[in-house]
CSV table of C-alpha atoms and ligand atoms in Angstrom, one decimal:
chain,number,residue,atom,x,y,z
J,764,MET,CA,9.9,2.9,18.9
J,765,SER,CA,11.0,1.7,22.1
J,766,GLY,CA,11.0,-2.1,22.2
J,767,HIS,CA,10.0,-2.4,18.4
J,768,PRO,CA,12.8,-3.4,16.0
J,769,ALA,CA,14.4,-0.7,13.1
J,770,PRO,CA,11.9,-1.2,10.7
J,771,ASP,CA,13.3,-1.8,7.0
J,772,PRO,CA,12.0,0.8,4.7
J,773,GLN,CA,12.1,-1.7,1.8
J,774,GLU,CA,9.5,-3.8,3.7
J,775,LEU,CA,7.6,-0.7,4.8
J,776,LEU,CA,7.5,0.4,1.1
J,777,ALA,CA,6.4,-3.1,0.0
J,778,VAL,CA,3.5,-2.1,2.5
J,779,ALA,CA,2.4,1.1,1.3
J,780,GLU,CA,2.0,-0.3,-2.4
J,781,GLU,CA,0.1,-2.9,-1.2
J,782,VAL,CA,-3.0,-1.2,0.3
J,783,ALA,CA,-2.2,1.8,-1.8
J,784,ALA,CA,-3.3,-0.4,-4.8
J,785,ALA,CA,-5.7,-2.5,-3.2
J,786,ALA,CA,-7.9,0.7,-2.1
J,787,GLY,CA,-6.7,1.8,-6.1
J,788,GLU,CA,-8.3,-0.8,-7.3
J,789,LEU,CA,-11.5,-0.8,-4.7
J,790,VAL,CA,-12.0,3.1,-6.0
J,791,LEU,CA,-11.5,2.4,-10.0
J,792,THR,CA,-13.8,-0.5,-10.1
J,793,GLY,CA,-16.1,0.4,-7.7
J,794,ARG,CA,-16.8,3.6,-9.3
J,795,PRO,CA,-20.6,3.9,-9.7
J,796,ASP,CA,-22.0,5.8,-12.4
J,797,ARG,CA,-23.2,8.7,-10.1
J,798,VAL,CA,-20.7,9.3,-7.4
J,799,GLU,CA,-23.0,11.2,-5.0
J,800,VAL,CA,-21.5,13.0,-1.7
J,801,ALA,CA,-21.5,11.7,1.1
J,802,ALA,CA,-20.7,14.9,3.3
J,803,THR,CA,-19.1,18.1,3.0
J,804,LYS,CA,-16.1,19.2,5.7
J,805,SER,CA,-14.6,22.7,5.5
J,806,SER,CA,-16.6,24.4,2.9
J,807,PRO,CA,-20.0,23.4,0.6
J,808,THR,CA,-17.7,22.0,-2.1
J,809,ASP,CA,-15.0,20.5,0.2
J,810,VAL,CA,-16.4,17.2,-0.3
J,811,VAL,CA,-16.3,13.4,0.9
J,812,THR,CA,-17.7,10.5,-1.3
J,813,ALA,CA,-18.7,7.0,0.3
J,814,MET,CA,-15.5,5.9,-1.8
J,815,ASP,CA,-13.5,8.0,0.4
J,816,HIS,CA,-14.4,6.4,3.1
J,817,ALA,CA,-14.6,3.2,1.7
J,818,SER,CA,-11.2,3.5,0.7
J,819,GLU,CA,-9.8,4.4,3.9
J,820,ARG,CA,-11.8,1.7,5.6
J,821,LEU,CA,-9.3,-1.1,3.7
J,822,VAL,CA,-6.4,0.5,4.0
J,823,ALA,CA,-6.7,0.9,7.9
J,824,GLU,CA,-8.3,-2.8,7.8
J,825,ARG,CA,-5.0,-3.8,5.9
J,826,LEU,CA,-2.6,-2.2,7.7
J,827,ALA,CA,-4.3,-3.4,11.0
J,828,VAL,CA,-3.1,-6.8,10.4
J,829,LEU,CA,0.3,-5.6,8.7
J,830,ARG,CA,1.6,-3.6,10.6
J,831,PRO,CA,-1.0,-3.7,14.2
J,832,ASP,CA,1.6,-1.6,16.3
J,833,ASP,CA,2.1,1.5,13.8
J,834,GLY,CA,-0.5,4.8,14.2
J,835,PHE,CA,-2.9,6.1,11.2
J,836,LEU,CA,-3.2,9.5,10.4
J,837,GLY,CA,-6.1,9.7,7.2
J,838,GLU,CA,-8.0,12.2,6.1
J,839,GLU,CA,-11.6,11.4,7.0
J,840,GLY,CA,-10.9,9.2,9.9
J,841,GLY,CA,-8.6,11.7,11.9
J,842,HIS,CA,-5.7,9.9,14.1
J,843,ARG,CA,-5.1,6.6,16.2
J,844,PRO,CA,-2.0,6.2,17.9
J,845,GLY,CA,0.3,3.1,18.1
J,846,THR,CA,2.8,2.2,20.2
J,847,SER,CA,6.1,1.5,17.5
J,848,GLY,CA,6.6,5.3,17.0
J,849,LEU,CA,5.5,4.9,13.1
J,850,THR,CA,2.4,6.4,11.6
J,851,TRP,CA,0.9,6.2,8.7
J,852,VAL,CA,-0.4,8.8,6.7
J,853,VAL,CA,-3.1,8.3,4.5
J,854,ASP,CA,-5.3,10.2,1.2
J,855,PRO,CA,-7.7,7.6,0.4
J,856,ILE,CA,-8.7,9.5,-2.6
J,857,ASP,CA,-6.6,12.5,-3.3
J,858,GLY,CA,-8.2,14.2,-5.8
J,859,THR,CA,-11.5,13.6,-4.5
J,860,VAL,CA,-13.4,16.2,-6.6
J,861,ASN,CA,-11.8,15.0,-9.7
J,862,TYR,CA,-13.0,11.7,-8.7
J,863,LEU,CA,-16.8,13.0,-8.0
J,864,TYR,CA,-16.6,14.6,-11.8
J,865,GLY,CA,-15.3,11.4,-13.0
J,866,LEU,CA,-12.1,13.3,-14.2
J,867,ARG,CA,-8.7,11.2,-14.0
J,868,SER,CA,-6.5,12.5,-11.8
J,869,TRP,CA,-7.1,11.2,-9.0
J,870,SER,CA,-4.5,9.1,-6.1
J,871,VAL,CA,-5.0,6.8,-3.5
J,872,SER,CA,-1.5,8.2,-1.1
J,873,VAL,CA,0.2,6.3,1.5
J,874,ALA,CA,3.3,7.2,3.1
J,875,VAL,CA,4.7,5.9,6.8
J,876,VAL,CA,6.5,8.7,9.1
J,877,SER,CA,8.1,8.9,12.2
J,878,ASP,CA,8.3,11.7,14.3
J,879,GLU,CA,10.5,11.9,17.7
J,880,VAL,CA,8.9,14.8,18.7
J,881,HIS,CA,5.3,13.7,18.9
J,882,GLY,CA,6.0,10.2,19.5
J,883,ALA,CA,2.9,8.4,19.4
J,884,GLY,CA,1.4,11.6,19.2
J,885,ARG,CA,-0.1,12.9,15.8
J,886,PRO,CA,2.8,13.8,14.0
J,887,ASP,CA,3.6,16.8,12.2
J,888,PRO,CA,5.4,17.5,8.8
J,889,ALA,CA,7.3,20.1,10.9
J,890,THR,CA,9.1,17.1,12.6
J,891,TRP,CA,8.1,13.9,11.0
J,892,THR,CA,10.6,12.2,9.0
J,893,VAL,CA,9.0,10.2,5.7
J,894,LEU,CA,10.4,6.9,5.8
J,895,ALA,CA,8.3,5.5,2.7
J,896,GLY,CA,5.6,6.7,0.7
J,897,ALA,CA,3.3,5.1,-2.4
J,898,VAL,CA,1.1,7.5,-4.7
J,899,ARG,CA,-1.0,5.0,-6.8
J,900,ASP,CA,-2.5,6.4,-9.8
J,901,PRO,CA,-5.0,3.4,-11.1
J,902,SER,CA,-6.7,5.5,-13.8
J,903,VAL,CA,-3.2,5.2,-16.0
J,904,ASP,CA,-2.3,2.4,-14.1
J,905,GLU,CA,1.0,4.4,-12.5
J,906,THR,CA,2.8,3.7,-9.1
J,907,TRP,CA,4.9,6.1,-7.8
J,908,THR,CA,6.9,5.0,-4.9
J,909,ALA,CA,10.0,6.2,-2.6
J,910,VAL,CA,12.0,5.4,0.3
J,911,ARG,CA,13.9,7.8,2.4
J,912,GLY,CA,17.5,7.8,0.9
J,913,GLY,CA,16.9,5.1,-1.2
J,914,GLY,CA,15.7,7.1,-4.6
J,915,ALA,CA,12.0,7.0,-6.1
J,916,ARG,CA,11.0,5.2,-9.0
J,917,VAL,CA,8.0,5.2,-11.0
J,918,ARG,CA,5.9,2.0,-12.8
J,919,ARG,CA,3.7,1.7,-15.5
J,920,GLY,CA,2.0,-1.9,-15.6
J,921,GLY,CA,3.8,-4.2,-15.9
J,922,SER,CA,6.7,-2.7,-16.7
J,923,PRO,CA,9.4,-2.4,-14.0
J,924,ALA,CA,10.0,0.5,-12.3
J,925,ARG,CA,12.0,3.1,-13.6
J,926,PRO,CA,14.2,5.8,-11.1
J,927,LEU,CA,13.2,9.4,-11.3
J,928,ARG,CA,15.3,12.3,-11.4
J,929,CYS,CA,14.2,16.1,-11.6
J,930,PRO,CA,15.5,17.8,-13.9
J,931,GLU,CA,17.3,21.3,-12.8
J,932,GLY,CA,14.8,23.5,-13.9
J,933,PRO,CA,14.5,26.1,-16.9
J,934,GLU,CA,14.5,30.1,-16.7
J,935,LEU,CA,11.2,31.4,-15.2
J,936,GLY,CA,10.2,32.2,-18.4
J,937,ALA,CA,10.1,28.9,-19.5
J,938,THR,CA,8.4,27.2,-16.4
J,939,LEU,CA,5.4,24.5,-16.8
J,940,LEU,CA,3.9,25.8,-13.4
J,941,ALA,CA,1.4,23.5,-11.2
J,942,THR,CA,-0.9,25.1,-8.3
J,943,GLY,CA,-4.1,24.5,-6.6
J,944,PHE,CA,-6.8,26.3,-4.7
J,945,GLY,CA,-8.2,26.1,-1.1
J,946,TYR,CA,-12.0,25.6,-0.6
J,947,ASP,CA,-12.6,28.8,1.3
J,948,PRO,CA,-13.9,31.9,-1.2
J,949,GLN,CA,-11.3,34.6,0.8
J,950,ARG,CA,-8.4,32.1,0.4
J,951,ARG,CA,-9.3,31.1,-3.3
J,952,ALA,CA,-9.5,35.4,-4.0
J,953,GLU,CA,-5.7,35.5,-2.4
J,954,GLN,CA,-4.4,32.5,-4.2
J,955,ALA,CA,-5.8,33.4,-7.8
J,956,ALA,CA,-3.7,37.3,-7.2
J,957,VAL,CA,-1.0,35.7,-6.6
J,958,LEU,CA,-1.4,34.0,-9.6
J,959,ALA,CA,-2.5,36.9,-11.2
J,960,ARG,CA,1.5,38.3,-10.6
J,961,LEU,CA,3.3,34.7,-11.5
J,962,MET,CA,1.1,34.1,-15.0
J,963,PRO,CA,2.7,36.9,-17.1
J,964,ARG,CA,6.3,35.6,-16.1
J,965,VAL,CA,6.0,31.7,-16.5
J,966,ARG,CA,5.1,29.6,-19.5
J,967,ASP,CA,1.7,28.3,-18.3
J,968,LEU,CA,0.0,26.8,-15.8
J,969,ARG,CA,-1.9,23.4,-14.8
J,970,ARG,CA,-4.1,23.0,-12.2
J,971,ILE,CA,-4.3,18.9,-12.1
J,972,GLY,CA,-6.1,19.1,-8.9
J,973,THR,CA,-4.3,16.0,-7.0
J,974,ALA,CA,-1.3,17.2,-4.7
J,975,SER,CA,0.7,13.8,-4.6
J,976,LEU,CA,0.2,13.9,-8.7
J,977,ASP,CA,1.5,17.4,-8.7
J,978,LEU,CA,4.6,16.4,-6.5
J,979,CYS,CA,5.3,13.2,-8.4
J,980,ALA,CA,4.7,15.3,-11.8
J,981,VAL,CA,7.5,17.6,-10.5
J,982,ALA,CA,9.5,14.6,-9.7
J,983,ALA,CA,9.5,13.5,-13.5
J,984,GLY,CA,9.6,16.8,-14.7
J,985,ARG,CA,6.2,16.6,-16.0
J,986,VAL,CA,5.8,20.2,-14.7
J,987,ASP,CA,8.5,22.0,-14.0
J,988,ALA,CA,7.3,23.2,-10.1
J,989,TYR,CA,4.5,23.1,-8.2
J,990,TYR,CA,2.9,25.2,-4.9
J,991,GLU,CA,0.0,25.4,-3.0
J,992,LEU,CA,-1.5,26.8,0.2
J,993,GLY,CA,-3.2,25.2,3.0
J,994,LEU,CA,-2.9,21.3,1.8
J,995,ASN,CA,-3.3,18.6,4.3
J,996,PRO,CA,-0.6,16.3,6.2
J,997,TRP,CA,-2.2,13.7,4.2
J,998,ASP,CA,-2.2,15.0,1.0
J,999,PHE,CA,1.4,15.8,0.0
J,1000,ALA,CA,3.3,13.0,2.9
J,1001,ALA,CA,3.7,10.6,0.2
J,1002,GLY,CA,4.3,13.0,-2.8
J,1003,TRP,CA,7.0,14.7,-1.1
J,1004,LEU,CA,9.2,11.8,-0.5
J,1005,VAL,CA,8.8,10.9,-4.6
J,1006,ALA,CA,9.5,14.4,-5.2
J,1007,ARG,CA,13.0,14.7,-2.8
J,1008,GLU,CA,14.1,11.5,-3.5
J,1009,ALA,CA,13.9,12.6,-7.3
J,1010,GLY,CA,16.0,15.6,-6.4
J,1011,ALA,CA,13.1,18.5,-6.4
J,1012,VAL,CA,13.7,20.9,-3.4
J,1013,VAL,CA,10.4,20.8,-1.2
J,1014,THR,CA,10.0,23.9,1.1
J,1015,ASP,CA,7.3,26.3,2.6
J,1016,PHE,CA,7.5,29.1,0.5
J,1017,THR,CA,10.5,30.5,3.1
J,1018,GLY,CA,12.9,27.5,2.6
J,1019,GLY,CA,11.7,25.9,5.6
J,1020,PRO,CA,9.5,22.6,6.3
J,1021,ALA,CA,6.7,22.2,3.9
J,1022,GLY,CA,3.4,21.8,5.4
J,1023,THR,CA,0.2,23.4,5.6
J,1024,HIS,CA,1.2,27.1,5.6
J,1025,GLY,CA,2.9,26.4,2.1
J,1026,LEU,CA,4.6,23.9,-0.2
J,1027,LEU,CA,7.0,24.7,-3.0
J,1028,ALA,CA,8.4,21.9,-5.0
J,1029,ALA,CA,10.8,22.5,-8.2
J,1030,GLY,CA,14.4,21.4,-9.7
J,1031,PRO,CA,17.3,22.7,-7.7
J,1032,ARG,CA,18.0,25.5,-10.0
J,1033,LEU,CA,14.4,26.9,-10.5
J,1034,HIS,CA,13.2,26.7,-6.5
J,1035,PRO,CA,15.2,30.2,-5.6
J,1036,VAL,CA,14.0,31.7,-8.2
J,1037,LEU,CA,10.2,30.5,-7.9
J,1038,GLN,CA,10.6,31.6,-4.3
J,1039,ARG,CA,11.6,35.0,-4.9
J,1040,ALA,CA,8.6,35.6,-7.3
J,1041,LEU,CA,6.2,34.2,-5.1
J,1042,ALA,CA,7.2,36.4,-2.2
J,1043,GLY,CA,6.5,39.3,-5.1
M,2567,LIG,C1,-6.9,18.0,-2.7
M,2567,LIG,C2,-5.4,18.8,-3.4
M,2567,LIG,C3,-5.8,19.4,-3.7
M,2567,LIG,C4,-6.0,20.9,-3.7
M,2567,LIG,C5,-7.7,20.2,-3.3
M,2567,LIG,C6,-7.9,19.2,-2.6
M,2567,LIG,P1,-7.9,16.5,-1.8
M,2567,LIG,O1,-7.0,17.2,-1.7
M,2567,LIG,O2,-4.7,17.8,-3.3
M,2567,LIG,O3,-4.0,19.8,-4.3
M,2567,LIG,O4,-6.2,21.7,-4.8
M,2567,LIG,O5,-8.5,21.7,-3.2
M,2567,LIG,O6,-7.3,19.6,-1.2
M,2567,LIG,O7,-9.6,17.1,-0.6
M,2567,LIG,O8,-9.0,15.6,-3.0
M,2567,LIG,O9,-7.5,14.9,-0.8
């Protein structure tokens, strides 16, 4: 961040909360009775709606005013480098298919990262540091927030934000497990095979369809663990910090940095047990 003052984490969090709330309000109140698919990406079922684009535009425009020197990495618009050493990582609608179908579990996910290795280049989850993050769930008026080293909180409506503490985790047989699946048929077959091995060994499964909310659910103990292969950086950047700051262990499937190649989040006692179970 040459020539730029060290960022105040609380100021960054306030910006993340503000832009996530504004975009969440747009997406919630602007939902037409029938949401149309505007485009598809990696497969015919990997869809983008006009609201994905509108939400990302709103966030980018607000950040251009509030944080003009920072970079931007969004699901729909790609990467725009900045000069401050910070990059905002944004999923304008995480859980787009849920939104398309009128299901409630979707969010606006906003995180800000620094990356000493990549500097002004596109940040990489393997080397980035997530400084602050906000996951806005307008359907239930919940906002999940975290600051690096400053803990994680959830606020519902006008109530004060309450601190999050991830439970240690139950035995495997009592584990309520969350996961997700990719859009590619071959990958889904492989993911189903992994799940088939796990299902007899856990309590039950939840498939929320929104990685950021899966991670916040782990932070709050609403599920005991979440794993997924093939996530995009914007899917998990903010939720990763919420879970980590709540005390969850969040890695890839081998104990390294979480990324597109794998993400596993669970309480400290359950994480190694589930890591072994996933390894077969
Ligand atoms: C979604 C993720 C979810 C995954 C879906 C999809 P999107 O992100 O949050 O965990 O299972 O396949 O990738 O595409 O709605 O932003």
